[in-house]
Amino acid sequence: MARGKLRIYLGAAPGVGKTYAMLSEAHRRVERGTDCVVAFVEHHHRPRTEVMLHGLEQIPRAEIEYRGAVFTEMDVDAVLGRAPVVALVDELAHTNVPGSRNTKRWQDVEELLAAGIDVVSTVNIQHLESLGDVVESITGVRQRETVPDEVVRRADQIELVDMSPEALRRRMAHGNIYKSDKVDAALSNYFRPGNLTALRELALLWVADRVDAYLTEYRSEHQVSTIWGSRERIVVGLTGGPEGRTLIRRAARLAEKGAGGEVTAVYISRSDGLTSASPKELADQRTLVEDLGGTFHQVVGEDIPVALLDFARGVNATQIVLGVSRRRSWQSIFGPGVGATAARDSGPDLDVHLITHDEAGKGRGLPAARGARLGRSRVIWGWLVGVLGPALLTWLLTSATPDVGLANDMLLFLTLTVAAALLGGLFPALASAVVGSLLLNWYFTPPVHTFTIADPKNIVAIAIFVGVAVSVASVVDLAARRTHQAARLRAEAEILSYLAGNVLRGETTLEALLERVRETFGMESVALLERSGETDPWTCAGSVGPGPAKIPEDADVDVPVGDHMALSLRGRVLPAADRRVLAAFAAQAVVVLDRQRLRREADRAKELAEGNRIRTALLAAVSHDLRTPLAGIKAAVTSLRSDDVDWSPEDQSDLLEAIEDGADRLDLLVGNLLDMSRLQTGTVTPILRETDLDEVVPMALGGVPEDSVELEIPETLPMVHVDRGLLERAVANIVENAVKYSPPGEKVLVSASALAERVEVRVVDRGPGVPDDAKNRIFEPFQRYGDSPRGAGVGLGLAVARGFTEAVGGTLHAEDTPGGGLTMVLALRTAPERRPRQPDLPAAAMS
């Protein structure tokens, strides 16, 4: 089944007539015989809109009860069952009442479209999700109901329902939009002329952008290469020189003369990265063009005029702005230049402006030598082999070896030419071919010792030698350069892969990344500098190596990152080809720095939140849990001191026992608070020694009734390596917690067993147990599962127990007790010299 088509009426504000236009379209379709129904239309009691519903079939709405009230929403099932050709659905951004089929109405519309039903809908510009902040800044009202932009952009048709602010305010004043009691408030708030003008402009620009995107898509699908001047688009060609700022400002003035003019700056770099452009200058020009409302692009192209024209036609530009060539007059012998070539090849649909500037004719410097990439030593060896090699070979052939024939002599000289090409590139190879041909003519071609060649066949042979030598030298040089380029690109790919892997996964610190930069480019020091504003001093965010630069001007190489950061390197001046990868390092260094700062801020925020939570819980504990035993002690003491009552010895004993119990509870609570404080501040220093469990565990049961615990600690257990005092406190807290939650009459089982190189102490109760998602939460400070009213503590017992257990190198976790209840498992390391040995098993048992 084909997907249905969506048509949207887009308005700048309520009341412009979107619903009226939608209903008018429905009447036109019904008159043409189209099966069209009203799935949901909200007329808001506007008389003219309400009249337009007459004559149209309306699908009954679904009634949904929510919080004691009944609401009506679109009945999606009824519409799908009716299966019309066209359905009218008003207010696309509407949020459905809880309990509806979908959360948003646009989701209902998606179902209708998927079922093959065409939908006509309405939406206001302020309901587009991406424009929420803009609309709030204009009107001061935050839109709660929004629709994703992509939903609207996917519509097959979008029709703008436009109305001037004055006409809309007149409609409002006449009562055609809101009731009379709301008109004055609306006119003085949301419907102010400035608000309506801004919203109208927002709607027009949004629709214009969509039309522009549709035009681009159409041109791409139909392979339209000619330029359609629907609006002025000006492309500024930048070279990275200082004249770029002049060109950008000139292009901005040209764009202002035409309504809707756009400025796009482009810098074209060669694929080999050899460019004399200043990264800092390009960054400044990027900032300038973006401040003027334009965009900046960087593309790669071997032939700059061709790449420039292709880019301009690709963005449907109407004008190109270029600067007058910076080359000196004598350099014109090398070619007409980019400006002249672009003007010649632009065609009738693309205007080229050549703008004069202060740098015109001052020279731009020669590009880096082609051989520079081969290394200075290789170039020197290439010239030595190409020039001295033929001379040495001539001496050997004329004095130290017998005559091998002219053909073999030529092959030997050709070998030297190939070697010169491999070592030094094209020019040493050409020199070798010239020198070799002259020596062959002088020493080996009759008559010898003259440049006269008697035999015509030898003339042909010498000519072929020169041609083959030049051809082979060119091919070898090209292959060598391509190999060098491939190796360099592979190295760059490995470096960028490192950045994409380690840095994006957060595995690299700033210092490690800067050290990688220093090692990769062989620099003495690398520093990441930053400042708050244009006039503020530079500060060092991170550095490696001796003597890092304090300001970018002191560095041999500096790469600006944004407006207030720079990566500065000392050691040597890097070639332009290295700056591409260096720019990637600089950008990632800023990302790593931001990540580190965000992580530190998150850690500080977490510490503050944890401290605040503990303080809040502590205050609650002091105000409630600590006051309860204090109140009991106070009441008992007051009773004993009362002269109005003659207390019997039994009553006095009971009151004294109550005082003692309250004091014990206070001692336990304060002890846990102090222990938790020690754990939080990291001041717990365990003294580890060999200890028998059967000596510690019974001592930990002093705080619980004698008949409440069943103890099973074998005497044969190995000794454990723990702090006796901390272990006793940990076991005591665990057992007291288990006894507190055990049912009456049920004993808590405390058992121990050896397993591999550890000993496990299990405290088993038959209480209510704890769900899996809460088993870790019960070990957090001030947590009492279920907030049991029987709790006499502040929820620190298990937190202190786990803290002490981990302090002695053990672990504590909770498990379910088979048959119901909770089991605390405390695992401890056995003493190194007393670990149980594996018993000697007979051979039959081992097989």
Short mmCIF file of N, CA and C in Angstrom, two decimals, residues 748-803:
data_model
loop_
_atom_site.label_atom_id
_atom_site.label_comp_id
_atom_site.label_asym_id
_atom_site.label_seq_id
_atom_site.Cartn_x
_atom_site.Cartn_y
_atom_site.Cartn_z
N VAL A 748 18.80 -15.93 63.68
CA VAL A 748 19.70 -15.58 62.59
C VAL A 748 20.87 -16.55 62.60
N LEU A 749 21.19 -17.12 61.46
CA LEU A 749 22.29 -18.08 61.34
C LEU A 749 23.55 -17.35 60.89
N VAL A 750 24.62 -17.51 61.67
CA VAL A 750 25.93 -16.97 61.30
C VAL A 750 26.86 -18.16 61.09
N SER A 751 27.26 -18.39 59.84
CA SER A 751 28.12 -19.53 59.51
C SER A 751 29.32 -19.05 58.73
N ALA A 752 30.33 -19.91 58.65
CA ALA A 752 31.56 -19.56 57.92
C ALA A 752 32.09 -20.80 57.24
N SER A 753 32.75 -20.58 56.08
CA SER A 753 33.33 -21.69 55.32
C SER A 753 34.50 -21.18 54.51
N ALA A 754 35.42 -22.09 54.19
CA ALA A 754 36.60 -21.75 53.38
C ALA A 754 36.31 -22.08 51.93
N LEU A 755 36.73 -21.19 51.05
CA LEU A 755 36.52 -21.38 49.62
C LEU A 755 37.74 -20.82 48.90
N ALA A 756 38.54 -21.73 48.28
CA ALA A 756 39.77 -21.33 47.60
C ALA A 756 40.67 -20.56 48.57
N GLU A 757 40.98 -19.31 48.24
CA GLU A 757 41.90 -18.54 49.07
C GLU A 757 41.17 -17.48 49.89
N ARG A 758 39.93 -17.74 50.21
CA ARG A 758 39.18 -16.79 51.03
C ARG A 758 38.24 -17.55 51.96
N VAL A 759 37.77 -16.81 52.94
CA VAL A 759 36.81 -17.34 53.91
C VAL A 759 35.55 -16.49 53.82
N GLU A 760 34.40 -17.15 53.76
CA GLU A 760 33.13 -16.45 53.66
C GLU A 760 32.35 -16.60 54.96
N VAL A 761 31.88 -15.46 55.47
CA VAL A 761 30.99 -15.43 56.63
C VAL A 761 29.60 -15.08 56.12
N ARG A 762 28.63 -15.96 56.40
CA ARG A 762 27.26 -15.74 55.91
C ARG A 762 26.34 -15.49 57.11
N VAL A 763 25.60 -14.38 57.02
CA VAL A 763 24.62 -14.02 58.04
C VAL A 763 23.25 -14.16 57.39
N VAL A 764 22.50 -15.19 57.80
CA VAL A 764 21.25 -15.57 57.13
C VAL A 764 20.07 -15.23 58.03
N ASP A 765 19.11 -14.47 57.46
CA ASP A 765 17.87 -14.19 58.20
C ASP A 765 16.68 -14.63 57.37
N ARG A 766 15.53 -14.72 58.03
CA ARG A 766 14.28 -15.14 57.37
C ARG A 766 13.29 -13.99 57.32
N GLY A 767 13.81 -12.79 57.20
CA GLY A 767 12.97 -11.61 57.16
C GLY A 767 12.29 -11.41 55.82
N PRO A 768 11.82 -10.19 55.55
CA PRO A 768 11.07 -9.93 54.30
C PRO A 768 11.94 -9.95 53.06
N GLY A 769 13.27 -9.87 53.21
CA GLY A 769 14.14 -9.83 52.04
C GLY A 769 14.18 -8.46 51.39
N VAL A 770 14.98 -8.36 50.35
CA VAL A 770 15.17 -7.10 49.64
C VAL A 770 15.15 -7.38 48.14
N PRO A 771 14.40 -6.61 47.33
CA PRO A 771 14.41 -6.83 45.87
C PRO A 771 15.81 -6.63 45.30
N ASP A 772 16.03 -7.20 44.10
CA ASP A 772 17.35 -7.13 43.47
C ASP A 772 17.79 -5.70 43.20
N ASP A 773 16.85 -4.84 42.79
CA ASP A 773 17.23 -3.47 42.46
C ASP A 773 17.58 -2.63 43.68
N ALA A 774 17.33 -3.16 44.89
CA ALA A 774 17.63 -2.41 46.11
C ALA A 774 18.80 -3.01 46.89
N LYS A 775 19.38 -4.10 46.39
CA LYS A 775 20.43 -4.78 47.15
C LYS A 775 21.68 -3.93 47.30
N ASN A 776 21.99 -3.10 46.33
CA ASN A 776 23.15 -2.20 46.47
C ASN A 776 22.79 -0.93 47.23
N ARG A 777 21.53 -0.51 47.11
CA ARG A 777 21.12 0.74 47.73
C ARG A 777 21.11 0.65 49.26
N ILE A 778 20.92 -0.56 49.81
CA ILE A 778 20.86 -0.68 51.26
C ILE A 778 22.22 -0.45 51.91
N PHE A 779 23.30 -0.45 51.11
CA PHE A 779 24.63 -0.19 51.66
C PHE A 779 25.01 1.28 51.61
N GLU A 780 24.10 2.12 51.12
CA GLU A 780 24.39 3.54 51.09
C GLU A 780 24.09 4.17 52.45
N PRO A 781 24.81 5.25 52.81
CA PRO A 781 24.58 5.87 54.12
C PRO A 781 23.17 6.40 54.27
N PHE A 782 22.64 6.30 55.47
CA PHE A 782 21.32 6.83 55.85
C PHE A 782 20.20 6.20 55.04
N GLN A 783 20.35 4.90 54.72
CA GLN A 783 19.32 4.19 54.00
C GLN A 783 18.75 3.10 54.91
N ARG A 784 17.42 3.12 55.10
CA ARG A 784 16.74 2.04 55.81
C ARG A 784 15.66 1.53 54.88
N TYR A 785 15.85 0.29 54.40
CA TYR A 785 14.94 -0.21 53.37
C TYR A 785 13.51 -0.23 53.86
N GLY A 786 12.66 0.37 53.05
CA GLY A 786 11.25 0.42 53.38
C GLY A 786 10.91 1.42 54.47
N ASP A 787 11.95 2.14 54.98
CA ASP A 787 11.75 3.11 56.06
C ASP A 787 10.97 2.47 57.22
N SER A 788 11.46 1.30 57.62
CA SER A 788 10.77 0.50 58.64
C SER A 788 10.60 1.28 59.93
N PRO A 789 9.42 1.31 60.49
CA PRO A 789 9.21 2.02 61.75
C PRO A 789 9.94 1.36 62.91
N ARG A 790 10.33 0.07 62.70
CA ARG A 790 11.06 -0.59 63.78
C ARG A 790 12.50 -0.13 63.85
N GLY A 791 12.96 0.61 62.85
CA GLY A 791 14.36 1.01 62.85
C GLY A 791 14.69 1.93 64.00
N ALA A 792 15.71 1.55 64.76
CA ALA A 792 16.16 2.37 65.88
C ALA A 792 17.45 3.08 65.55
N GLY A 793 17.92 2.98 64.31
CA GLY A 793 19.18 3.60 63.93
C GLY A 793 18.98 4.65 62.87
N VAL A 794 20.11 5.14 62.36
CA VAL A 794 20.05 6.20 61.35
C VAL A 794 20.36 5.67 59.97
N GLY A 795 20.38 4.36 59.79
CA GLY A 795 20.63 3.79 58.49
C GLY A 795 22.09 3.79 58.09
N LEU A 796 22.98 3.62 59.09
CA LEU A 796 24.41 3.63 58.81
C LEU A 796 25.06 2.27 59.03
N GLY A 797 24.36 1.33 59.63
CA GLY A 797 24.98 0.07 60.01
C GLY A 797 25.61 -0.67 58.86
N LEU A 798 24.86 -0.91 57.78
CA LEU A 798 25.39 -1.65 56.64
C LEU A 798 26.42 -0.84 55.87
N ALA A 799 26.24 0.49 55.81
CA ALA A 799 27.23 1.32 55.14
C ALA A 799 28.58 1.25 55.85
N VAL A 800 28.54 1.31 57.20
CA VAL A 800 29.78 1.20 57.97
C VAL A 800 30.37 -0.20 57.81
N ALA A 801 29.51 -1.21 57.82
CA ALA A 801 29.99 -2.59 57.68
C ALA A 801 30.71 -2.79 56.34
N ARG A 802 30.12 -2.31 55.26
CA ARG A 802 30.80 -2.45 53.96
C ARG A 802 32.09 -1.64 53.93
N GLY A 803 32.07 -0.43 54.49
CA GLY A 803 33.27 0.39 54.49
C GLY A 803 34.41 -0.28 55.24
#
